[in-house]
Amino acid sequence: MSLTIPGLHHVTAISGPAQANVDFFTGILKQRLVKKTVNFDAPDTYHLYYGNKAAEPGTILTFFPFADAGPGRAGAGMAAAYAYAVPQGKFDGWMDELAENAVDFHGPKDRFGARVIVLRDPDGAPVELVETDRTTDAPLDGFHSVTLWEDDIAPTARLITDHFGWEELGHERQNGTERLRLRAPGNNRGAVVDILRSDDPSIGRQGAGTIHHVAFRARDDAEQLEWQEKLQTAGFDVTNVRDRQYFNAIYFREPGGVLFEIATDPPGFAADEDPAHLGEALKLPPQYEGIRDKLERVLPPLKVA
């Protein structure tokens, strides 16, 4: 069987103040805070992870919250949006609940035959909810998709079809934009990527409310090394493996400029914390345990509703 990417592992974004971020994702969107750690490259800043109850790959949204971050803006060469999968029969309930709680949203609108609504997080970033036929008791079933904004759809599409092993699912054009949908084999979470080209001349800028990178799944370390070799052979500049404590990671830029990561499923978020108490304590990588007291004084306290 040829090597394929089964779907998204996580999406990482940039936000403003951490507490507002926690309130929105654990409160409004009913996600679990599954890990409270620090940015490995800037340990005086949190790295927050949200996911489903079991903290499974394909459900994980992470943030670098910077209290003084300037506003960002999506544009070509960036990931523009992520979408959560709404389980079968729960889409109307979500619209009713958002309206009852005075949470503004746009839609519903049709996209590739499914209803979609779009709300905004505290930093103005779009959060899409897509109606699906998946069945689960959870309010949301992890990721449905991520949208990449590109000047040219074709090179990125070739990477995802020819190398990742995904297939084209559909093509839509509307109001000066075109959207190509690609899907991974199987029925995994986060198995859809939309590639968007727009006549909008917006120039992207990283900042609060933007996506930093998109991570895809490798089932284990051996498979990740296969991807590293395969992508390097294809001419991509792929990093060495980096230990992120809950997964190992490699990074590269896709042809349009979006930062892609391939992350391993293991060891997972229960590697240093009881599954029943994920996200409750500040967890630090070994290199920062010696300055724990300092970091706990600098990092603002967080309250989960």
PDB file of C-alpha atoms in Angstrom:
ATOM      1  CA  MET A   1       0.000   0.000   0.000  1.00  0.00           C
ATOM      2  CA  SER A   2       1.370   3.424  -0.952  1.00  0.00           C
ATOM      3  CA  LEU A   3       2.132   5.942   1.777  1.00  0.00           C
ATOM      4  CA  THR A   4      -0.709   8.412   2.378  1.00  0.00           C
ATOM      5  CA  ILE A   5      -1.477  11.187   4.854  1.00  0.00           C
ATOM      6  CA  PRO A   6      -4.637  10.168   6.760  1.00  0.00           C
ATOM      7  CA  GLY A   7      -5.700  13.696   7.718  1.00  0.00           C
ATOM      8  CA  LEU A   8      -4.975  16.698   9.888  1.00  0.00           C
ATOM      9  CA  HIS A   9      -3.173  16.278  13.192  1.00  0.00           C
ATOM     10  CA  HIS A  10      -3.580  19.831  14.500  1.00  0.00           C
ATOM     11  CA  VAL A  11      -3.807  23.478  13.500  1.00  0.00           C
ATOM     12  CA  THR A  12      -1.792  26.159  15.312  1.00  0.00           C
ATOM     13  CA  ALA A  13      -2.870  29.798  15.411  1.00  0.00           C
ATOM     14  CA  ILE A  14      -1.913  33.087  17.059  1.00  0.00           C
ATOM     15  CA  SER A  15      -4.206  34.884  19.486  1.00  0.00           C
ATOM     16  CA  GLY A  16      -4.365  37.849  21.785  1.00  0.00           C
ATOM     17  CA  PRO A  17      -4.907  37.538  25.575  1.00  0.00           C
ATOM     18  CA  ALA A  18      -5.068  33.925  26.750  1.00  0.00           C
ATOM     19  CA  GLN A  19      -8.125  34.141  29.015  1.00  0.00           C
ATOM     20  CA  ALA A  20     -10.432  35.398  26.266  1.00  0.00           C
ATOM     21  CA  ASN A  21      -9.170  32.568  24.066  1.00  0.00           C
ATOM     22  CA  VAL A  22      -9.885  29.966  26.771  1.00  0.00           C
ATOM     23  CA  ASP A  23     -13.347  31.396  27.430  1.00  0.00           C
ATOM     24  CA  PHE A  24     -14.309  31.160  23.762  1.00  0.00           C
ATOM     25  CA  PHE A  25     -13.026  27.693  22.953  1.00  0.00           C
ATOM     26  CA  THR A  26     -13.980  25.929  26.177  1.00  0.00           C
ATOM     27  CA  GLY A  27     -17.192  27.912  26.639  1.00  0.00           C
ATOM     28  CA  ILE A  28     -18.765  28.818  23.299  1.00  0.00           C
ATOM     29  CA  LEU A  29     -17.274  25.930  21.291  1.00  0.00           C
ATOM     30  CA  LYS A  30     -17.306  23.354  24.122  1.00  0.00           C
ATOM     31  CA  GLN A  31     -13.783  22.123  23.489  1.00  0.00           C
ATOM     32  CA  ARG A  32     -11.595  20.630  26.186  1.00  0.00           C
ATOM     33  CA  LEU A  33      -8.378  22.387  27.208  1.00  0.00           C
ATOM     34  CA  VAL A  34      -6.183  19.311  26.868  1.00  0.00           C
ATOM     35  CA  LYS A  35      -2.745  20.821  27.467  1.00  0.00           C
ATOM     36  CA  LYS A  36      -1.417  23.969  29.109  1.00  0.00           C
ATOM     37  CA  THR A  37       2.247  24.332  28.311  1.00  0.00           C
ATOM     38  CA  VAL A  38       4.616  26.982  26.906  1.00  0.00           C
ATOM     39  CA  ASN A  39       5.923  28.016  23.532  1.00  0.00           C
ATOM     40  CA  PHE A  40       9.128  25.979  23.221  1.00  0.00           C
ATOM     41  CA  ASP A  41      10.854  28.925  21.511  1.00  0.00           C
ATOM     42  CA  ALA A  42       9.434  31.640  23.816  1.00  0.00           C
ATOM     43  CA  PRO A  43       8.700  30.020  27.199  1.00  0.00           C
ATOM     44  CA  ASP A  44       7.274  33.180  28.748  1.00  0.00           C
ATOM     45  CA  THR A  45       4.246  32.619  26.484  1.00  0.00           C
ATOM     46  CA  TYR A  46       1.634  29.903  26.813  1.00  0.00           C
ATOM     47  CA  HIS A  47       0.998  27.220  24.227  1.00  0.00           C
ATOM     48  CA  LEU A  48      -2.622  26.132  24.689  1.00  0.00           C
ATOM     49  CA  TYR A  49      -4.108  22.988  23.149  1.00  0.00           C
ATOM     50  CA  TYR A  50      -7.839  22.322  22.705  1.00  0.00           C
ATOM     51  CA  GLY A  51      -9.402  19.092  21.515  1.00  0.00           C
ATOM     52  CA  ASN A  52     -12.076  16.512  22.120  1.00  0.00           C
ATOM     53  CA  LYS A  53     -12.441  14.669  25.395  1.00  0.00           C
ATOM     54  CA  ALA A  54      -9.854  12.052  24.410  1.00  0.00           C
ATOM     55  CA  ALA A  55      -7.431  14.619  22.896  1.00  0.00           C
ATOM     56  CA  GLU A  56      -7.267  12.688  19.633  1.00  0.00           C
ATOM     57  CA  PRO A  57      -5.315  13.742  16.537  1.00  0.00           C
ATOM     58  CA  GLY A  58      -7.612  15.502  14.103  1.00  0.00           C
ATOM     59  CA  THR A  59      -9.361  17.422  16.896  1.00  0.00           C
ATOM     60  CA  ILE A  60      -6.463  19.534  18.192  1.00  0.00           C
ATOM     61  CA  LEU A  61      -6.395  23.320  17.807  1.00  0.00           C
ATOM     62  CA  THR A  62      -3.469  25.085  19.453  1.00  0.00           C
ATOM     63  CA  PHE A  63      -2.680  28.732  20.156  1.00  0.00           C
ATOM     64  CA  PHE A  64       0.272  30.942  20.908  1.00  0.00           C
ATOM     65  CA  PRO A  65      -1.464  33.704  22.912  1.00  0.00           C
ATOM     66  CA  PHE A  66       0.400  37.016  22.949  1.00  0.00           C
ATOM     67  CA  ALA A  67      -1.292  39.677  25.084  1.00  0.00           C
ATOM     68  CA  ASP A  68       0.219  42.503  23.027  1.00  0.00           C
ATOM     69  CA  ALA A  69      -0.019  40.877  19.588  1.00  0.00           C
ATOM     70  CA  GLY A  70      -1.041  43.180  16.772  1.00  0.00           C
ATOM     71  CA  PRO A  71      -3.910  42.112  14.546  1.00  0.00           C
ATOM     72  CA  GLY A  72      -3.058  39.799  11.679  1.00  0.00           C
ATOM     73  CA  ARG A  73      -4.710  39.403   8.321  1.00  0.00           C
ATOM     74  CA  ALA A  74      -5.101  36.338   6.123  1.00  0.00           C
ATOM     75  CA  GLY A  75      -3.873  36.490   2.557  1.00  0.00           C
ATOM     76  CA  ALA A  76      -2.348  34.428  -0.213  1.00  0.00           C
ATOM     77  CA  GLY A  77       0.342  32.073   1.065  1.00  0.00           C
ATOM     78  CA  MET A  78      -1.437  31.513   4.391  1.00  0.00           C
ATOM     79  CA  ALA A  79      -3.962  29.119   5.859  1.00  0.00           C
ATOM     80  CA  ALA A  80      -7.126  31.210   5.924  1.00  0.00           C
ATOM     81  CA  ALA A  81      -9.575  29.187   8.029  1.00  0.00           C
ATOM     82  CA  TYR A  82     -10.271  25.916   9.808  1.00  0.00           C
ATOM     83  CA  ALA A  83     -13.628  24.196  10.060  1.00  0.00           C
ATOM     84  CA  TYR A  84     -15.110  21.966  12.736  1.00  0.00           C
ATOM     85  CA  ALA A  85     -17.334  19.018  11.822  1.00  0.00           C
ATOM     86  CA  VAL A  86     -20.841  19.287  13.240  1.00  0.00           C
ATOM     87  CA  PRO A  87     -22.252  15.791  13.876  1.00  0.00           C
ATOM     88  CA  GLN A  88     -25.389  14.600  12.179  1.00  0.00           C
ATOM     89  CA  GLY A  89     -28.549  16.237  13.508  1.00  0.00           C
ATOM     90  CA  LYS A  90     -26.795  18.945  15.554  1.00  0.00           C
ATOM     91  CA  PHE A  91     -26.376  21.780  13.054  1.00  0.00           C
ATOM     92  CA  ASP A  92     -29.700  23.508  13.746  1.00  0.00           C
ATOM     93  CA  GLY A  93     -29.080  23.160  17.475  1.00  0.00           C
ATOM     94  CA  TRP A  94     -25.769  24.963  17.115  1.00  0.00           C
ATOM     95  CA  MET A  95     -27.432  27.856  15.282  1.00  0.00           C
ATOM     96  CA  ASP A  96     -30.150  28.086  17.927  1.00  0.00           C
ATOM     97  CA  GLU A  97     -27.655  28.016  20.802  1.00  0.00           C
ATOM     98  CA  LEU A  98     -25.364  30.625  19.259  1.00  0.00           C
ATOM     99  CA  ALA A  99     -28.337  32.911  18.648  1.00  0.00           C
ATOM    100  CA  GLU A 100     -29.616  32.429  22.214  1.00  0.00           C
ATOM    101  CA  ASN A 101     -26.175  33.382  23.546  1.00  0.00           C
ATOM    102  CA  ALA A 102     -25.930  36.448  21.276  1.00  0.00           C
ATOM    103  CA  VAL A 103     -22.975  35.006  19.349  1.00  0.00           C
ATOM    104  CA  ASP A 104     -23.041  36.451  15.843  1.00  0.00           C
ATOM    105  CA  PHE A 105     -22.517  34.177  12.873  1.00  0.00           C
ATOM    106  CA  HIS A 106     -22.902  34.336   9.109  1.00  0.00           C
ATOM    107  CA  GLY A 107     -24.925  31.826   7.144  1.00  0.00           C
ATOM    108  CA  PRO A 108     -25.904  29.173   6.737  1.00  0.00           C
ATOM    109  CA  LYS A 109     -24.551  28.939   3.216  1.00  0.00           C
ATOM    110  CA  ASP A 110     -23.997  25.960   0.977  1.00  0.00           C
ATOM    111  CA  ARG A 111     -20.478  24.675   0.260  1.00  0.00           C
ATOM    112  CA  PHE A 112     -20.072  21.491  -1.753  1.00  0.00           C
ATOM    113  CA  GLY A 113     -23.595  20.452  -0.765  1.00  0.00           C
ATOM    114  CA  ALA A 114     -23.231  20.992   2.993  1.00  0.00           C
ATOM    115  CA  ARG A 115     -24.422  23.835   5.205  1.00  0.00           C
ATOM    116  CA  VAL A 116     -21.729  26.044   6.728  1.00  0.00           C
ATOM    117  CA  ILE A 117     -21.869  28.860   9.276  1.00  0.00           C
ATOM    118  CA  VAL A 118     -18.989  31.164  10.183  1.00  0.00           C
ATOM    119  CA  LEU A 119     -18.451  32.842  13.544  1.00  0.00           C
ATOM    120  CA  ARG A 120     -15.498  34.847  14.823  1.00  0.00           C
ATOM    121  CA  ASP A 121     -13.180  34.154  17.735  1.00  0.00           C
ATOM    122  CA  PRO A 122     -12.143  36.984  20.113  1.00  0.00           C
ATOM    123  CA  ASP A 123      -9.411  38.078  17.680  1.00  0.00           C
ATOM    124  CA  GLY A 124     -11.723  38.153  14.678  1.00  0.00           C
ATOM    125  CA  ALA A 125     -10.495  34.904  13.120  1.00  0.00           C
ATOM    126  CA  PRO A 126     -13.130  32.907  11.210  1.00  0.00           C
ATOM    127  CA  VAL A 127     -14.315  29.667  12.820  1.00  0.00           C
ATOM    128  CA  GLU A 128     -16.354  27.534  10.440  1.00  0.00           C
ATOM    129  CA  LEU A 129     -18.894  24.897  11.454  1.00  0.00           C
ATOM    130  CA  VAL A 130     -19.777  22.396   8.720  1.00  0.00           C
ATOM    131  CA  GLU A 131     -22.750  20.040   8.775  1.00  0.00           C
ATOM    132  CA  THR A 132     -21.706  16.403   8.352  1.00  0.00           C
ATOM    133  CA  ASP A 133     -23.250  12.937   8.482  1.00  0.00           C
ATOM    134  CA  ARG A 134     -20.812  11.685  11.128  1.00  0.00           C
ATOM    135  CA  THR A 135     -22.490  10.384  14.290  1.00  0.00           C
ATOM    136  CA  THR A 136     -21.142  11.078  17.762  1.00  0.00           C
ATOM    137  CA  ASP A 137     -22.393  12.290  21.135  1.00  0.00           C
ATOM    138  CA  ALA A 138     -19.769  15.052  21.161  1.00  0.00           C
ATOM    139  CA  PRO A 139     -20.945  18.600  20.287  1.00  0.00           C
ATOM    140  CA  LEU A 140     -18.267  18.819  17.560  1.00  0.00           C
ATOM    141  CA  ASP A 141     -16.398  15.952  15.908  1.00  0.00           C
ATOM    142  CA  GLY A 142     -12.985  17.521  15.540  1.00  0.00           C
ATOM    143  CA  PHE A 143     -11.859  19.114  12.316  1.00  0.00           C
ATOM    144  CA  HIS A 144     -13.742  18.922   9.084  1.00  0.00           C
ATOM    145  CA  SER A 145     -11.182  20.820   6.996  1.00  0.00           C
ATOM    146  CA  VAL A 146      -8.688  23.614   6.630  1.00  0.00           C
ATOM    147  CA  THR A 147      -8.647  26.261   3.894  1.00  0.00           C
ATOM    148  CA  LEU A 148      -5.399  27.350   2.214  1.00  0.00           C
ATOM    149  CA  TRP A 149      -5.374  30.701   0.402  1.00  0.00           C
ATOM    150  CA  GLU A 150      -3.107  30.562  -2.652  1.00  0.00           C
ATOM    151  CA  ASP A 151      -2.210  32.735  -5.641  1.00  0.00           C
ATOM    152  CA  ASP A 152      -2.114  29.573  -7.764  1.00  0.00           C
ATOM    153  CA  ILE A 153      -4.120  26.498  -6.805  1.00  0.00           C
ATOM    154  CA  ALA A 154      -2.322  23.986  -9.018  1.00  0.00           C
ATOM    155  CA  PRO A 155       1.124  23.558  -7.356  1.00  0.00           C
ATOM    156  CA  THR A 156      -0.327  23.017  -3.889  1.00  0.00           C
ATOM    157  CA  ALA A 157      -2.952  20.659  -5.283  1.00  0.00           C
ATOM    158  CA  ARG A 158      -0.214  18.585  -6.946  1.00  0.00           C
ATOM    159  CA  LEU A 159       1.632  18.241  -3.627  1.00  0.00           C
ATOM    160  CA  ILE A 160      -1.487  17.025  -1.838  1.00  0.00           C
ATOM    161  CA  THR A 161      -2.672  14.684  -4.586  1.00  0.00           C
ATOM    162  CA  ASP A 162       0.613  13.373  -5.983  1.00  0.00           C
ATOM    163  CA  HIS A 163       2.527  13.083  -2.710  1.00  0.00           C
ATOM    164  CA  PHE A 164      -0.037  12.964   0.120  1.00  0.00           C
ATOM    165  CA  GLY A 165      -2.252  10.583  -1.848  1.00  0.00           C
ATOM    166  CA  TRP A 166      -5.467  12.643  -1.659  1.00  0.00           C
ATOM    167  CA  GLU A 167      -8.098  12.983  -4.379  1.00  0.00           C
ATOM    168  CA  GLU A 168      -9.975  15.914  -5.899  1.00  0.00           C
ATOM    169  CA  LEU A 169     -13.532  16.032  -4.631  1.00  0.00           C
ATOM    170  CA  GLY A 170     -14.969  19.143  -6.262  1.00  0.00           C
ATOM    171  CA  HIS A 171     -14.397  22.621  -7.661  1.00  0.00           C
ATOM    172  CA  GLU A 172     -16.560  25.700  -7.024  1.00  0.00           C
ATOM    173  CA  ARG A 173     -16.401  29.251  -8.400  1.00  0.00           C
ATOM    174  CA  GLN A 174     -18.378  32.101  -6.877  1.00  0.00           C
ATOM    175  CA  ASN A 175     -18.065  35.884  -6.499  1.00  0.00           C
ATOM    176  CA  GLY A 176     -14.463  36.175  -7.639  1.00  0.00           C
ATOM    177  CA  THR A 177     -13.183  33.142  -5.766  1.00  0.00           C
ATOM    178  CA  GLU A 178     -12.548  29.554  -6.691  1.00  0.00           C
ATOM    179  CA  ARG A 179     -12.269  26.669  -4.268  1.00  0.00           C
ATOM    180  CA  LEU A 180     -10.810  23.230  -4.942  1.00  0.00           C
ATOM    181  CA  ARG A 181     -11.643  20.498  -2.434  1.00  0.00           C
ATOM    182  CA  LEU A 182      -9.265  17.615  -1.774  1.00  0.00           C
ATOM    183  CA  ARG A 183      -9.972  14.606   0.439  1.00  0.00           C
ATOM    184  CA  ALA A 184      -7.828  11.946   2.075  1.00  0.00           C
ATOM    185  CA  PRO A 185      -8.710   8.273   1.653  1.00  0.00           C
ATOM    186  CA  GLY A 186     -10.840   6.825   4.430  1.00  0.00           C
ATOM    187  CA  ASN A 187     -13.232   8.530   6.797  1.00  0.00           C
ATOM    188  CA  ASN A 188     -10.851  10.178   9.245  1.00  0.00           C
ATOM    189  CA  ARG A 189     -11.310  13.465  11.044  1.00  0.00           C
ATOM    190  CA  GLY A 190      -9.789  16.429   9.285  1.00  0.00           C
ATOM    191  CA  ALA A 191      -9.526  14.609   5.974  1.00  0.00           C
ATOM    192  CA  VAL A 192     -10.426  17.617   3.802  1.00  0.00           C
ATOM    193  CA  VAL A 193      -8.338  20.505   2.492  1.00  0.00           C
ATOM    194  CA  ASP A 194      -9.851  23.359   0.502  1.00  0.00           C
ATOM    195  CA  ILE A 195      -7.521  25.432  -1.672  1.00  0.00           C
ATOM    196  CA  LEU A 196      -8.885  28.919  -2.277  1.00  0.00           C
ATOM    197  CA  ARG A 197      -7.913  31.455  -4.905  1.00  0.00           C
ATOM    198  CA  SER A 198      -9.443  34.903  -4.616  1.00  0.00           C
ATOM    199  CA  ASP A 199      -9.485  38.120  -6.620  1.00  0.00           C
ATOM    200  CA  ASP A 200      -9.193  39.923  -3.274  1.00  0.00           C
ATOM    201  CA  PRO A 201      -5.786  41.680  -3.298  1.00  0.00           C
ATOM    202  CA  SER A 202      -5.328  41.285   0.484  1.00  0.00           C
ATOM    203  CA  ILE A 203      -1.703  40.964   1.588  1.00  0.00           C
ATOM    204  CA  GLY A 204      -1.393  38.514   4.470  1.00  0.00           C
ATOM    205  CA  ARG A 205       0.250  39.440   7.750  1.00  0.00           C
ATOM    206  CA  GLN A 206       0.918  37.153  10.713  1.00  0.00           C
ATOM    207  CA  GLY A 207      -0.606  38.331  13.987  1.00  0.00           C
ATOM    208  CA  ALA A 208      -3.505  37.754  16.321  1.00  0.00           C
ATOM    209  CA  GLY A 209      -6.333  36.049  14.495  1.00  0.00           C
ATOM    210  CA  THR A 210      -4.205  34.194  11.940  1.00  0.00           C
ATOM    211  CA  ILE A 211      -3.124  30.597  11.478  1.00  0.00           C
ATOM    212  CA  HIS A 212       0.587  29.925  12.010  1.00  0.00           C
ATOM    213  CA  HIS A 213       0.819  26.421  10.521  1.00  0.00           C
ATOM    214  CA  VAL A 214      -1.115  23.319   9.559  1.00  0.00           C
ATOM    215  CA  ALA A 215      -0.035  19.893  10.835  1.00  0.00           C
ATOM    216  CA  PHE A 216      -0.817  16.598   9.134  1.00  0.00           C
ATOM    217  CA  ARG A 217      -0.669  13.128  10.691  1.00  0.00           C
ATOM    218  CA  ALA A 218       2.007  10.473  10.593  1.00  0.00           C
ATOM    219  CA  ARG A 219       0.925   7.289  12.332  1.00  0.00           C
ATOM    220  CA  ASP A 220       4.313   6.731  13.990  1.00  0.00           C
ATOM    221  CA  ASP A 221       7.982   7.773  13.935  1.00  0.00           C
ATOM    222  CA  ALA A 222       8.930   5.353  11.159  1.00  0.00           C
ATOM    223  CA  GLU A 223       6.222   6.705   8.891  1.00  0.00           C
ATOM    224  CA  GLN A 224       7.318  10.267   9.634  1.00  0.00           C
ATOM    225  CA  LEU A 225      10.868   9.451   8.556  1.00  0.00           C
ATOM    226  CA  GLU A 226       9.473   8.020   5.324  1.00  0.00           C
ATOM    227  CA  TRP A 227       7.696  11.313   4.728  1.00  0.00           C
ATOM    228  CA  GLN A 228      10.858  13.256   5.456  1.00  0.00           C
ATOM    229  CA  GLU A 229      12.790  11.253   2.863  1.00  0.00           C
ATOM    230  CA  LYS A 230       9.981  11.321   0.304  1.00  0.00           C
ATOM    231  CA  LEU A 231       9.523  15.087   0.520  1.00  0.00           C
ATOM    232  CA  GLN A 232      13.253  15.807   0.455  1.00  0.00           C
ATOM    233  CA  THR A 233      13.567  13.648  -2.660  1.00  0.00           C
ATOM    234  CA  ALA A 234      10.751  15.677  -4.229  1.00  0.00           C
ATOM    235  CA  GLY A 235      12.760  18.866  -3.621  1.00  0.00           C
ATOM    236  CA  PHE A 236      11.173  20.226  -0.443  1.00  0.00           C
ATOM    237  CA  ASP A 237      13.348  21.726   2.298  1.00  0.00           C
ATOM    238  CA  VAL A 238      12.289  19.591   5.267  1.00  0.00           C
ATOM    239  CA  THR A 239      13.582  20.146   8.802  1.00  0.00           C
ATOM    240  CA  ASN A 240      15.115  17.566  11.078  1.00  0.00           C
ATOM    241  CA  VAL A 241      12.759  15.808  13.480  1.00  0.00           C
ATOM    242  CA  ARG A 242      11.882  18.013  16.450  1.00  0.00           C
ATOM    243  CA  ASP A 243      10.656  16.657  19.770  1.00  0.00           C
ATOM    244  CA  ARG A 244       7.458  18.473  20.770  1.00  0.00           C
ATOM    245  CA  GLN A 245       6.916  16.289  23.850  1.00  0.00           C
ATOM    246  CA  TYR A 246       3.448  15.069  22.765  1.00  0.00           C
ATOM    247  CA  PHE A 247       4.479  14.307  19.186  1.00  0.00           C
ATOM    248  CA  ASN A 248       7.529  14.535  16.957  1.00  0.00           C
ATOM    249  CA  ALA A 249       7.428  17.072  14.142  1.00  0.00           C
ATOM    250  CA  ILE A 250       8.989  17.907  10.803  1.00  0.00           C
ATOM    251  CA  TYR A 251       8.266  21.145   8.916  1.00  0.00           C
ATOM    252  CA  PHE A 252       8.406  22.436   5.345  1.00  0.00           C
ATOM    253  CA  ARG A 253       6.807  25.107   3.166  1.00  0.00           C
ATOM    254  CA  GLU A 254       4.316  23.989   0.562  1.00  0.00           C
ATOM    255  CA  PRO A 255       4.648  25.593  -2.916  1.00  0.00           C
ATOM    256  CA  GLY A 256       2.393  28.539  -2.076  1.00  0.00           C
ATOM    257  CA  GLY A 257       4.227  29.362   1.154  1.00  0.00           C
ATOM    258  CA  VAL A 258       2.019  27.888   3.896  1.00  0.00           C
ATOM    259  CA  LEU A 259       4.027  26.247   6.686  1.00  0.00           C
ATOM    260  CA  PHE A 260       3.175  22.542   6.837  1.00  0.00           C
ATOM    261  CA  GLU A 261       4.069  20.154   9.645  1.00  0.00           C
ATOM    262  CA  ILE A 262       3.883  16.376   9.769  1.00  0.00           C
ATOM    263  CA  ALA A 263       3.346  15.276  13.368  1.00  0.00           C
ATOM    264  CA  THR A 264       3.297  11.781  14.852  1.00  0.00           C
ATOM    265  CA  ASP A 265       0.208  10.425  16.594  1.00  0.00           C
ATOM    266  CA  PRO A 266       2.228   9.084  19.553  1.00  0.00           C
ATOM    267  CA  PRO A 267       3.113   9.595  22.313  1.00  0.00           C
ATOM    268  CA  GLY A 268      -0.037  11.725  22.747  1.00  0.00           C
ATOM    269  CA  PHE A 269      -1.232  14.212  25.335  1.00  0.00           C
ATOM    270  CA  ALA A 270      -1.462  11.724  28.193  1.00  0.00           C
ATOM    271  CA  ALA A 271       2.321  11.246  28.102  1.00  0.00           C
ATOM    272  CA  ASP A 272       2.812  13.467  31.173  1.00  0.00           C
ATOM    273  CA  GLU A 273      -0.706  13.849  32.585  1.00  0.00           C
ATOM    274  CA  ASP A 274      -3.565  11.613  33.694  1.00  0.00           C
ATOM    275  CA  PRO A 275      -6.198  11.480  30.910  1.00  0.00           C
ATOM    276  CA  ALA A 276      -8.866  12.507  33.417  1.00  0.00           C
ATOM    277  CA  HIS A 277      -6.953  15.699  34.292  1.00  0.00           C
ATOM    278  CA  LEU A 278      -5.581  16.898  30.977  1.00  0.00           C
ATOM    279  CA  GLY A 279      -4.952  20.632  30.808  1.00  0.00           C
ATOM    280  CA  GLU A 280      -5.254  21.268  34.526  1.00  0.00           C
ATOM    281  CA  ALA A 281      -1.577  21.801  35.421  1.00  0.00           C
ATOM    282  CA  LEU A 282       1.164  23.761  33.679  1.00  0.00           C
ATOM    283  CA  LYS A 283       3.311  21.165  31.936  1.00  0.00           C
ATOM    284  CA  LEU A 284       6.847  22.132  30.936  1.00  0.00           C
ATOM    285  CA  PRO A 285       9.422  20.454  28.702  1.00  0.00           C
ATOM    286  CA  PRO A 286      12.461  19.272  30.672  1.00  0.00           C
ATOM    287  CA  GLN A 287      14.658  22.178  29.568  1.00  0.00           C
ATOM    288  CA  TYR A 288      12.380  24.676  31.326  1.00  0.00           C
ATOM    289  CA  GLU A 289      11.668  22.856  34.602  1.00  0.00           C
ATOM    290  CA  GLY A 290      14.583  24.735  36.196  1.00  0.00           C
ATOM    291  CA  ILE A 291      12.809  28.056  35.693  1.00  0.00           C
ATOM    292  CA  ARG A 292       9.285  26.868  36.558  1.00  0.00           C
ATOM    293  CA  ASP A 293       8.933  29.352  39.436  1.00  0.00           C
ATOM    294  CA  LYS A 294       9.860  32.246  37.168  1.00  0.00           C
ATOM    295  CA  LEU A 295       7.497  31.139  34.410  1.00  0.00           C
ATOM    296  CA  GLU A 296       4.593  30.658  36.816  1.00  0.00           C
ATOM    297  CA  ARG A 297       5.087  34.245  38.001  1.00  0.00           C
ATOM    298  CA  VAL A 298       5.166  35.587  34.452  1.00  0.00           C
ATOM    299  CA  LEU A 299       2.341  33.583  32.888  1.00  0.00           C
ATOM    300  CA  PRO A 300      -1.146  34.914  33.740  1.00  0.00           C
ATOM    301  CA  PRO A 301      -3.448  32.595  35.695  1.00  0.00           C
ATOM    302  CA  LEU A 302      -6.120  30.928  33.582  1.00  0.00           C
ATOM    303  CA  LYS A 303      -9.623  29.883  34.553  1.00  0.00           C
ATOM    304  CA  VAL A 304     -11.595  27.260  32.644  1.00  0.00           C
ATOM    305  CA  ALA A 305     -15.351  27.658  32.922  1.00  0.00           C
TER     306      ALA A 305
END
